[in-house]
mmCIF file of C-alpha atoms in Angstrom:
data_model
loop_
_atom_site.group_PDB
_atom_site.id
_atom_site.type_symbol
_atom_site.label_atom_id
_atom_site.label_comp_id
_atom_site.label_asym_id
_atom_site.label_seq_id
_atom_site.Cartn_x
_atom_site.Cartn_y
_atom_site.Cartn_z
ATOM 1 C CA MET A 29 103.586 145.044 84.974
ATOM 2 C CA LEU A 30 100.424 144.279 82.988
ATOM 3 C CA ALA A 31 102.162 141.418 81.149
ATOM 4 C CA TYR A 32 103.445 140.090 84.500
ATOM 5 C CA ALA A 33 99.911 140.085 85.948
ATOM 6 C CA ALA A 34 98.584 138.417 82.800
ATOM 7 C CA ASP A 35 101.223 135.678 83.091
ATOM 8 C CA TRP A 36 100.232 134.880 86.674
ATOM 9 C CA LEU A 37 96.538 134.937 85.827
ATOM 10 C CA ASN A 38 97.321 132.570 82.939
ATOM 11 C CA ILE A 39 99.332 130.196 85.167
ATOM 12 C CA LEU A 40 96.747 130.012 87.942
ATOM 13 C CA THR A 41 93.802 129.657 85.566
ATOM 14 C CA ARG A 42 95.588 126.949 83.563
ATOM 15 C CA TRP A 43 96.457 125.060 86.763
ATOM 16 C CA PHE A 44 92.869 125.247 87.981
ATOM 17 C CA HIS A 45 91.581 124.228 84.535
ATOM 18 C CA LEU A 46 93.826 121.154 84.554
ATOM 19 C CA VAL A 47 92.757 120.118 88.058
ATOM 20 C CA VAL A 48 89.011 120.345 87.459
ATOM 21 C CA GLY A 49 89.390 118.934 83.937
ATOM 22 C CA ILE A 50 91.180 115.865 85.271
ATOM 23 C CA GLY A 51 88.410 115.487 87.843
ATOM 24 C CA TRP A 52 85.697 115.701 85.174
ATOM 25 C CA ILE A 53 87.368 113.301 82.770
ATOM 26 C CA GLY A 54 88.289 110.890 85.551
ATOM 27 C CA THR A 55 84.724 110.828 86.852
ATOM 28 C CA SER A 56 83.349 110.405 83.336
ATOM 29 C CA PHE A 57 85.682 107.515 82.531
ATOM 30 C CA ALA A 58 84.982 105.865 85.888
ATOM 31 C CA PHE A 59 81.208 106.049 85.443
ATOM 32 C CA ILE A 60 81.328 104.749 81.872
ATOM 33 C CA ALA A 61 83.453 101.808 83.068
ATOM 34 C CA LEU A 62 81.023 101.261 85.947
ATOM 35 C CA ASP A 63 78.012 101.561 83.654
ATOM 36 C CA VAL A 64 79.148 98.776 81.327
ATOM 37 C CA SER A 65 80.015 96.493 84.257
ATOM 38 C CA PHE A 66 76.461 95.988 85.548
ATOM 39 C CA ARG A 67 75.034 92.472 85.347
ATOM 40 C CA LYS A 68 71.786 90.936 86.548
ATOM 41 C CA ARG A 69 72.704 88.970 89.649
ATOM 42 C CA PRO A 70 70.714 87.142 92.334
ATOM 43 C CA GLU A 71 71.158 90.093 94.683
ATOM 44 C CA THR A 72 70.039 92.687 92.107
ATOM 45 C CA PRO A 73 66.862 94.469 93.317
ATOM 46 C CA GLU A 74 63.720 93.573 91.391
ATOM 47 C CA THR A 75 63.481 97.044 89.852
ATOM 48 C CA GLY A 76 67.245 97.369 89.336
ATOM 49 C CA LEU A 77 69.005 97.232 85.994
ATOM 50 C CA GLY A 78 72.032 95.388 87.331
ATOM 51 C CA THR A 79 74.666 95.010 90.026
ATOM 52 C CA SER A 80 78.413 95.559 89.915
ATOM 53 C CA TRP A 81 81.124 94.394 92.300
ATOM 54 C CA LEU A 82 84.411 96.322 92.331
ATOM 55 C CA VAL A 83 87.646 96.207 94.299
ATOM 56 C CA HIS A 84 89.826 99.276 94.817
ATOM 57 C CA GLY A 85 91.985 100.834 97.510
ATOM 58 C CA GLY A 86 91.841 97.773 99.759
ATOM 59 C CA GLY A 87 88.049 97.595 99.836
ATOM 60 C CA PHE A 88 85.088 96.126 97.979
ATOM 61 C CA TYR A 89 82.217 98.076 96.456
ATOM 62 C CA HIS A 90 78.723 96.751 95.775
ATOM 63 C CA VAL A 91 76.743 99.023 93.422
ATOM 64 C CA ASP A 92 73.206 98.659 92.074
ATOM 65 C CA LYS A 93 71.950 100.616 89.073
ATOM 66 C CA TYR A 94 68.369 101.738 88.461
ATOM 67 C CA MET A 95 67.583 102.956 84.967
ATOM 68 C CA VAL A 96 64.907 105.264 86.338
ATOM 69 C CA ALA A 97 65.296 105.502 90.121
ATOM 70 C CA PRO A 98 65.059 103.266 93.189
ATOM 71 C CA PRO A 99 61.886 103.114 95.311
ATOM 72 C CA ARG A 100 63.368 105.732 97.644
ATOM 73 C CA LEU A 101 66.243 108.204 97.615
ATOM 74 C CA PRO A 102 68.555 109.169 100.503
ATOM 75 C CA GLU A 103 68.939 112.760 101.583
ATOM 76 C CA ASP A 104 72.672 112.763 100.788
ATOM 77 C CA LEU A 105 72.333 111.944 97.079
ATOM 78 C CA ILE A 106 75.646 112.831 95.383
ATOM 79 C CA TRP A 107 75.643 114.810 92.134
ATOM 80 C CA TYR A 108 78.572 114.930 89.734
ATOM 81 C CA LYS A 109 78.476 118.246 87.926
ATOM 82 C CA TRP A 110 80.803 120.883 89.343
ATOM 83 C CA ASP A 111 83.962 119.519 87.736
ATOM 84 C CA ALA A 112 82.294 119.861 84.331
ATOM 85 C CA TYR A 113 80.979 123.351 85.061
ATOM 86 C CA LEU A 114 84.298 124.619 86.447
ATOM 87 C CA THR A 115 86.260 123.093 83.572
ATOM 88 C CA PHE A 116 84.157 125.088 81.135
ATOM 89 C CA VAL A 117 84.280 128.337 83.125
ATOM 90 C CA SER A 118 88.045 128.128 83.699
ATOM 91 C CA GLY A 119 88.531 127.222 80.028
ATOM 92 C CA ILE A 120 86.680 130.336 78.915
ATOM 93 C CA VAL A 121 88.708 132.465 81.346
ATOM 94 C CA LEU A 122 91.885 130.892 79.969
ATOM 95 C CA MET A 123 90.706 131.583 76.423
ATOM 96 C CA ALA A 124 90.153 135.211 77.396
ATOM 97 C CA VAL A 125 93.516 135.577 79.120
ATOM 98 C CA GLN A 126 95.569 133.805 76.467
ATOM 99 C CA TYR A 127 93.772 134.389 73.165
ATOM 100 C CA TRP A 128 91.323 137.274 73.539
ATOM 101 C CA TRP A 129 93.593 139.510 75.603
ATOM 102 C CA SER A 130 96.475 139.057 73.120
ATOM 103 C CA ALA A 131 94.350 138.506 70.029
ATOM 104 C CA ARG A 132 96.825 140.133 67.655
ATOM 105 C CA ALA A 133 99.604 137.791 68.785
ATOM 106 C CA TYR A 134 97.764 134.506 69.298
ATOM 107 C CA LEU A 135 94.466 134.636 67.431
ATOM 108 C CA ILE A 136 94.823 136.797 64.339
ATOM 109 C CA ASP A 137 97.032 136.002 61.364
ATOM 110 C CA PRO A 138 96.832 138.847 58.800
ATOM 111 C CA LYS A 139 97.843 136.603 55.922
ATOM 112 C CA ILE A 140 94.751 134.459 56.589
ATOM 113 C CA VAL A 141 92.223 137.155 57.522
ATOM 114 C CA ALA A 142 93.119 140.680 58.586
ATOM 115 C CA MET A 143 90.631 141.618 61.286
ATOM 116 C CA GLU A 144 90.361 143.705 64.404
ATOM 117 C CA PRO A 145 90.589 141.964 67.808
ATOM 118 C CA TRP A 146 86.934 142.685 68.609
ATOM 119 C CA MET A 147 85.911 140.907 65.415
ATOM 120 C CA ALA A 148 88.016 137.834 66.242
ATOM 121 C CA ILE A 149 86.554 137.709 69.760
ATOM 122 C CA ALA A 150 82.975 138.126 68.508
ATOM 123 C CA ILE A 151 83.451 135.272 66.024
ATOM 124 C CA SER A 152 84.927 133.165 68.821
ATOM 125 C CA ILE A 153 81.977 133.652 71.164
ATOM 126 C CA GLY A 154 79.372 133.377 68.416
ATOM 127 C CA SER A 155 80.801 130.213 66.872
ATOM 128 C CA LEU A 156 81.128 128.376 70.206
ATOM 129 C CA THR A 157 77.509 129.218 70.995
ATOM 130 C CA ALA A 158 76.315 128.235 67.502
ATOM 131 C CA GLY A 159 78.186 124.937 67.721
ATOM 132 C CA TRP A 160 76.244 123.884 70.795
ATOM 133 C CA LEU A 161 72.898 125.019 69.378
ATOM 134 C CA ILE A 162 73.405 123.085 66.127
ATOM 135 C CA TYR A 163 74.611 119.956 67.906
ATOM 136 C CA ASP A 164 71.721 120.071 70.389
ATOM 137 C CA ALA A 165 69.192 120.525 67.584
ATOM 138 C CA LEU A 166 70.644 117.505 65.771
ATOM 139 C CA CYS A 167 70.366 115.342 68.889
ATOM 140 C CA ARG A 168 66.763 116.426 69.501
ATOM 141 C CA SER A 169 65.746 115.777 65.898
ATOM 142 C CA ARG A 170 64.723 112.433 64.405
ATOM 143 C CA LEU A 171 68.372 111.970 63.499
ATOM 144 C CA GLY A 172 69.137 111.691 67.219
ATOM 145 C CA GLU A 173 67.457 108.282 67.254
ATOM 146 C CA LYS A 174 69.941 106.879 64.723
ATOM 147 C CA THR A 175 73.312 106.420 66.421
ATOM 148 C CA LEU A 176 75.581 105.932 63.414
ATOM 149 C CA ALA A 177 73.917 108.614 61.291
ATOM 150 C CA LEU A 178 74.102 111.103 64.172
ATOM 151 C CA ALA A 179 77.778 110.238 64.762
ATOM 152 C CA ALA A 180 78.543 110.879 61.089
ATOM 153 C CA VAL A 181 76.772 114.250 61.104
ATOM 154 C CA VAL A 182 78.449 115.363 64.361
ATOM 155 C CA PHE A 183 81.801 114.316 62.872
ATOM 156 C CA ALA A 184 81.021 116.475 59.836
ATOM 157 C CA LEU A 185 79.974 119.359 62.113
ATOM 158 C CA ILE A 186 83.298 119.307 63.973
ATOM 159 C CA VAL A 187 85.372 118.958 60.802
ATOM 160 C CA GLY A 188 83.351 121.765 59.213
ATOM 161 C CA ALA A 189 84.046 123.975 62.216
ATOM 162 C CA ALA A 190 87.728 123.048 61.926
ATOM 163 C CA TRP A 191 87.751 124.108 58.277
ATOM 164 C CA GLY A 192 86.131 127.410 59.198
ATOM 165 C CA TYR A 193 88.480 128.164 62.086
ATOM 166 C CA THR A 194 91.593 127.351 60.056
ATOM 167 C CA HIS A 195 90.439 129.823 57.401
ATOM 168 C CA LEU A 196 89.844 132.571 59.967
ATOM 169 C CA TYR A 197 92.447 132.309 62.731
ATOM 170 C CA SER A 198 96.125 131.623 63.227
ATOM 171 C CA GLY A 199 97.152 127.974 63.465
ATOM 172 C CA ARG A 200 97.239 127.964 67.257
ATOM 173 C CA GLY A 201 94.092 130.014 67.531
ATOM 174 C CA ALA A 202 92.214 127.694 65.183
ATOM 175 C CA PHE A 203 93.183 124.473 66.959
ATOM 176 C CA ILE A 204 92.405 125.776 70.429
ATOM 177 C CA HIS A 205 89.008 126.911 69.153
ATOM 178 C CA ILE A 206 88.277 123.458 67.741
ATOM 179 C CA GLY A 207 89.024 122.047 71.191
ATOM 180 C CA ALA A 208 86.839 124.720 72.791
ATOM 181 C CA PHE A 209 84.078 124.021 70.236
ATOM 182 C CA VAL A 210 83.976 120.361 71.287
ATOM 183 C CA GLY A 211 84.528 121.171 74.967
ATOM 184 C CA THR A 212 81.592 123.593 74.948
ATOM 185 C CA ILE A 213 79.356 120.867 73.543
ATOM 186 C CA MET A 214 80.519 118.469 76.258
ATOM 187 C CA ALA A 215 80.036 120.932 79.129
ATOM 188 C CA ALA A 216 76.645 122.057 77.799
ATOM 189 C CA ASN A 217 75.580 118.411 77.604
ATOM 190 C CA VAL A 218 76.083 118.232 81.359
ATOM 191 C CA PHE A 219 74.619 121.657 82.182
ATOM 192 C CA ARG A 220 71.693 121.711 79.750
ATOM 193 C CA VAL A 221 70.704 118.050 79.419
ATOM 194 C CA ILE A 222 72.224 115.482 81.768
ATOM 195 C CA ILE A 223 71.778 117.280 85.108
ATOM 196 C CA PRO A 224 68.371 118.891 84.285
ATOM 197 C CA ASN A 225 66.973 115.523 83.169
ATOM 198 C CA GLN A 226 68.187 113.868 86.337
ATOM 199 C CA LYS A 227 66.688 116.653 88.465
ATOM 200 C CA VAL A 228 63.305 116.204 86.777
ATOM 201 C CA MET A 229 63.431 112.461 87.438
ATOM 202 C CA VAL A 230 64.319 113.003 91.095
ATOM 203 C CA ALA A 231 61.484 115.527 91.483
ATOM 204 C CA GLN A 232 59.025 113.108 89.880
ATOM 205 C CA LEU A 233 60.104 110.367 92.264
ATOM 206 C CA LEU A 234 59.811 112.591 95.334
ATOM 207 C CA ALA A 235 56.326 113.633 94.171
ATOM 208 C CA GLY A 236 55.269 109.997 94.060
ATOM 209 C CA GLU A 237 55.121 109.928 90.264
ATOM 210 C CA ALA A 238 56.647 107.359 87.918
ATOM 211 C CA PRO A 239 59.889 108.917 86.599
ATOM 212 C CA ASP A 240 60.090 109.448 82.854
ATOM 213 C CA ALA A 241 62.581 106.816 81.643
ATOM 214 C CA ARG A 242 63.027 108.690 78.368
ATOM 215 C CA LEU A 243 64.861 111.470 80.208
ATOM 216 C CA GLY A 244 67.370 108.935 81.488
ATOM 217 C CA VAL A 245 67.924 107.559 77.997
ATOM 218 C CA ILE A 246 68.599 111.059 76.624
ATOM 219 C CA ALA A 247 71.010 111.844 79.467
ATOM 220 C CA LYS A 248 72.827 108.564 78.841
ATOM 221 C CA GLN A 249 73.165 109.388 75.133
ATOM 222 C CA ARG A 250 74.822 112.742 75.877
ATOM 223 C CA SER A 251 77.100 111.118 78.464
ATOM 224 C CA VAL A 252 78.265 108.560 75.891
ATOM 225 C CA HIS A 253 78.881 111.349 73.360
ATOM 226 C CA ASN A 254 81.064 113.102 75.922
ATOM 227 C CA THR A 255 83.232 110.070 76.556
ATOM 228 C CA TYR A 256 83.818 109.469 72.841
ATOM 229 C CA LEU A 257 84.853 113.097 72.330
ATOM 230 C CA THR A 258 87.279 113.178 75.257
ATOM 231 C CA LEU A 259 90.433 111.788 73.632
ATOM 232 C CA PRO A 260 90.283 114.073 70.570
ATOM 233 C CA VAL A 261 89.561 117.177 72.640
ATOM 234 C CA LEU A 262 92.514 116.492 74.941
ATOM 235 C CA LEU A 263 94.909 116.515 71.992
ATOM 236 C CA MET A 264 93.329 119.702 70.622
ATOM 237 C CA MET A 265 93.957 121.410 73.952
ATOM 238 C CA VAL A 266 97.708 120.657 73.972
ATOM 239 C CA SER A 267 98.141 121.148 70.212
ATOM 240 C CA ASN A 268 99.822 124.554 70.495
ATOM 241 C CA HIS A 269 103.038 122.726 71.438
ATOM 242 C CA TYR A 270 103.108 121.046 68.021
ATOM 243 C CA PRO A 271 103.269 123.385 65.009
ATOM 244 C CA MET A 272 103.311 120.381 62.644
ATOM 245 C CA LEU A 273 99.635 120.012 63.656
ATOM 246 C CA THR A 274 98.461 123.573 64.155
ATOM 247 C CA ASN A 275 100.272 125.126 61.208
ATOM 248 C CA HIS A 276 99.842 122.367 58.680
ATOM 249 C CA PRO A 277 98.416 123.731 55.395
ATOM 250 C CA GLN A 278 95.479 121.317 55.745
ATOM 251 C CA SER A 279 95.190 121.381 59.523
ATOM 252 C CA TRP A 280 91.413 120.859 59.332
ATOM 253 C CA LEU A 281 92.176 117.460 57.777
ATOM 254 C CA VAL A 282 94.524 116.746 60.680
ATOM 255 C CA VAL A 283 91.546 117.397 62.976
ATOM 256 C CA ALA A 284 89.462 114.852 61.045
ATOM 257 C CA LEU A 285 92.214 112.256 61.494
ATOM 258 C CA ILE A 286 92.489 113.024 65.213
ATOM 259 C CA LEU A 287 88.769 112.241 65.506
ATOM 260 C CA VAL A 288 89.266 109.034 63.498
ATOM 261 C CA ILE A 289 92.083 108.004 65.852
ATOM 262 C CA GLY A 290 90.606 109.068 69.203
ATOM 263 C CA GLY A 291 86.999 107.939 68.783
ATOM 264 C CA PRO A 292 87.705 104.271 67.905
ATOM 265 C CA ILE A 293 90.365 103.986 70.629
ATOM 266 C CA ARG A 294 87.841 105.169 73.209
ATOM 267 C CA HIS A 295 85.278 102.735 71.765
ATOM 268 C CA PHE A 296 87.768 99.881 72.136
ATOM 269 C CA ILE A 297 88.424 100.777 75.778
ATOM 270 C CA VAL A 298 84.716 101.061 76.610
ATOM 271 C CA ARG A 299 83.739 97.800 74.921
ATOM 272 C CA HIS A 300 86.706 95.990 76.461
ATOM 273 C CA GLU A 301 85.522 97.166 79.884
ATOM 274 C CA ALA A 302 82.056 95.889 78.947
ATOM 275 C CA GLY A 303 83.502 92.418 78.363
ATOM 276 C CA ASP A 304 83.298 92.238 74.563
ATOM 277 C CA SER A 305 85.680 89.741 72.964
ATOM 278 C CA PHE A 306 88.791 91.082 71.231
ATOM 279 C CA ALA A 307 87.618 89.558 67.967
ATOM 280 C CA LYS A 308 84.521 91.726 68.138
ATOM 281 C CA ILE A 309 86.291 95.024 68.801
ATOM 282 C CA LEU A 310 89.694 94.719 67.100
ATOM 283 C CA TRP A 311 88.319 96.706 64.166
ATOM 284 C CA ALA A 312 88.437 99.837 66.350
ATOM 285 C CA PRO A 313 92.225 99.977 66.937
ATOM 286 C CA GLY A 314 92.601 98.930 63.292
ATOM 287 C CA VAL A 315 90.709 102.015 62.148
ATOM 288 C CA ALA A 316 92.675 104.166 64.616
ATOM 289 C CA ALA A 317 95.946 102.733 63.257
ATOM 290 C CA LEU A 318 94.942 103.612 59.699
ATOM 291 C CA GLY A 319 94.085 107.130 60.860
ATOM 292 C CA LEU A 320 97.473 107.419 62.595
ATOM 293 C CA VAL A 321 99.349 106.247 59.491
ATOM 294 C CA ALA A 322 97.440 108.808 57.420
ATOM 295 C CA ALA A 323 98.289 111.530 59.962
ATOM 296 C CA LEU A 324 101.981 110.575 59.941
ATOM 297 C CA ILE A 325 102.075 110.734 56.153
ATOM 298 C CA LEU A 326 100.112 113.989 56.010
ATOM 299 C CA THR A 327 102.406 115.748 58.510
ATOM 300 C CA LEU A 328 105.724 114.568 57.040
ATOM 301 C CA PRO A 329 108.015 117.613 56.957
ATOM 302 C CA LYS A 330 108.354 119.082 53.497
ATOM 303 C CA THR A 331 111.740 120.046 52.126
ATOM 304 C CA ALA A 332 112.040 123.737 52.871
ATOM 305 C CA ALA A 333 113.070 126.196 50.189
ATOM 306 C CA VAL A 334 116.710 127.120 50.754
ATOM 307 C CA SER A 335 118.329 130.333 49.605
ATOM 308 C CA GLY A 336 120.933 129.643 46.908
ATOM 309 C CA ALA A 337 123.513 132.131 48.206
ATOM 310 C CA ALA A 338 125.434 131.679 51.424
ATOM 311 C CA VAL A 339 123.822 133.531 54.314
ATOM 312 C CA SER A 340 126.086 135.349 56.770
ATOM 313 C CA ASP A 341 125.732 135.536 60.528
ATOM 314 C CA THR A 342 125.135 139.264 60.187
ATOM 315 C CA GLU A 343 122.160 138.693 57.865
ATOM 316 C CA ILE A 344 120.666 136.193 60.318
ATOM 317 C CA LEU A 345 121.096 138.569 63.244
ATOM 318 C CA THR A 346 119.353 141.247 61.172
ATOM 319 C CA LEU A 347 116.470 138.851 60.505
ATOM 320 C CA THR A 348 116.096 137.836 64.154
ATOM 321 C CA ALA A 349 116.335 141.463 65.308
ATOM 322 C CA LYS A 350 113.456 142.365 63.002
ATOM 323 C CA HIS A 351 111.231 139.311 63.466
ATOM 324 C CA CYS A 352 112.168 137.500 66.699
ATOM 325 C CA THR A 353 113.759 139.546 69.473
ATOM 326 C CA MET A 354 110.685 141.665 70.132
ATOM 327 C CA CYS A 355 109.553 138.588 72.095
ATOM 328 C CA HIS A 356 112.624 136.354 72.337
ATOM 329 C CA SER A 357 115.006 138.601 74.249
ATOM 330 C CA ALA A 358 116.087 139.167 77.821
ATOM 331 C CA LYS A 359 113.753 142.170 77.921
ATOM 332 C CA PRO A 360 110.895 141.603 75.433
ATOM 333 C CA ARG A 361 109.430 144.676 73.752
ATOM 334 C CA HIS A 362 106.158 142.928 72.881
ATOM 335 C CA GLU A 363 103.270 144.005 75.105
ATOM 336 C CA SER A 364 102.143 140.390 75.664
ATOM 337 C CA PHE A 365 105.375 139.145 77.240
ATOM 338 C CA ALA A 366 107.212 140.062 80.418
ATOM 339 C CA GLU A 367 109.745 137.255 79.854
ATOM 340 C CA ALA A 368 110.986 135.495 76.729
ATOM 341 C CA PRO A 369 108.507 132.706 75.813
ATOM 342 C CA LYS A 370 109.801 129.372 77.160
ATOM 343 C CA GLY A 371 113.027 131.176 78.130
ATOM 344 C CA VAL A 372 114.197 131.179 74.494
ATOM 345 C CA THR A 373 116.302 134.226 73.617
ATOM 346 C CA LEU A 374 117.530 134.804 70.047
ATOM 347 C CA GLU A 375 119.808 137.814 70.422
ATOM 348 C CA THR A 376 123.158 136.236 69.537
ATOM 349 C CA ILE A 377 124.544 133.685 67.072
ATOM 350 C CA ALA A 378 125.163 131.389 70.044
ATOM 351 C CA ASP A 379 121.457 131.625 70.961
ATOM 352 C CA ILE A 380 120.345 130.935 67.397
ATOM 353 C CA THR A 381 122.709 127.964 67.080
ATOM 354 C CA ARG A 382 121.517 126.535 70.377
ATOM 355 C CA TYR A 383 117.840 126.729 69.424
ATOM 356 C CA ALA A 384 118.281 125.943 65.711
ATOM 357 C CA PRO A 385 116.123 122.741 65.816
ATOM 358 C CA LEU A 386 113.262 124.664 67.462
ATOM 359 C CA ILE A 387 113.637 127.562 65.031
ATOM 360 C CA LYS A 388 113.522 125.127 62.112
ATOM 361 C CA ALA A 389 110.313 123.514 63.426
ATOM 362 C CA GLN A 390 108.613 126.834 64.151
ATOM 363 C CA ALA A 391 109.803 129.138 61.373
ATOM 364 C CA VAL A 392 111.118 126.956 58.528
ATOM 365 C CA ASP A 393 109.136 123.697 58.463
ATOM 366 C CA THR A 394 106.007 125.665 59.431
ATOM 367 C CA ASP A 395 105.008 129.309 59.681
ATOM 368 C CA ALA A 396 104.060 129.122 63.351
ATOM 369 C CA MET A 397 106.479 131.932 64.143
ATOM 370 C CA PRO A 398 106.400 134.888 64.380
ATOM 371 C CA LEU A 399 103.042 134.766 66.185
ATOM 372 C CA GLY A 400 100.389 135.997 63.801
ATOM 373 C CA ASN A 401 103.269 136.944 61.477
ATOM 374 C CA GLU A 402 102.998 140.435 62.948
ATOM 375 C CA THR A 403 106.383 141.398 61.511
ATOM 376 C CA GLY A 404 105.722 140.195 57.955
ATOM 377 C CA PHE A 405 108.235 137.326 57.825
ATOM 378 C CA THR A 406 108.402 136.463 54.108
ATOM 379 C CA ALA A 407 109.076 133.236 52.212
ATOM 380 C CA GLU A 408 112.454 134.711 51.173
ATOM 381 C CA ASP A 409 113.311 135.349 54.829
ATOM 382 C CA ARG A 410 112.441 131.750 55.693
ATOM 383 C CA ALA A 411 114.581 130.490 52.799
ATOM 384 C CA LYS A 412 117.551 132.454 54.158
ATOM 385 C CA LEU A 413 116.969 131.050 57.628
ATOM 386 C CA ALA A 414 116.717 127.533 56.211
ATOM 387 C CA ALA A 415 120.007 127.980 54.342
ATOM 388 C CA TRP A 416 121.808 129.270 57.427
ATOM 389 C CA ILE A 417 120.526 126.412 59.609
ATOM 390 C CA ALA A 418 121.447 123.832 56.942
ATOM 391 C CA ALA A 419 124.982 125.255 56.785
ATOM 392 C CA HIS A 420 125.428 125.096 60.541
#
């Protein structure tokens, strides 16, 4: 019953997380596109930065932008913040339900680091907090005034965190934490910098003071950082479906390549929306293409070791009974599952034959299964499984 309740809590939290996450990303992308569309026009107010005309949904929109604030503000000023806040909160709840609650299955891999669940959870919370504090300190330092240098250091920070996570947690646990590491930075940018700066500027305006333009510049910097991090973090969040990423021996390097692919693609989109010529921005998809080629080469499946002797059906059923059916059966014995994950049961030769391609991807080409290798699935066991699959 506890596993059943956990499954429903997981489903509802994940659904909510997706909804508010889509809202946050959609709003962010829309405002970045709007921001780069402003031009000085005859109708632009004297104190305005620019004006944009848009058409959507059968209507026309006329928007003016003020870098500081207009001479007056309406009472119904609209703030965009709750999607970001709720994405973070629901993400942490989802992390707790999926990875902290079942830390031994999803987060801990004894062959990497044998630790108690409380230790894994403490490292999780501490590292996510530290990531934001380090990033924020970098942005507030003199380095924050140098865009390219700051980008390089933040890139190194994320890749360094990836290296650390992949040497502490299971493949899935590491990748989801890299996504959470970046997502925490993005949400904290909104909560700790963007919204507070805007509130100070509004208060200054209402008090009859000249708003501090520097606060707007800082908020804009963090907003731009968020949009460039979006594409990589989205892939991190769905990575647990792809063991060739999460369980690659150098998965931290895969993370670096994901950043190299996602960042330039987002730059290309933003600068295209700003009206830059293709000749000026074609370097960005070129860099992304090189990163993708490198990722494809890096993740090429290696030839698995195959047992020399023929492996019988009985031997395979013995292996699956020991290492697989505790989860993948009609009635799982594992405390974390009320139903077989993804409906995959491995109790008969017919089951194993049916799911052989998935088994190969999860337990032969990579060591993604068993989760956390709780059952001690050895290299010799995997060689036997590889031989049986190859023969069938």
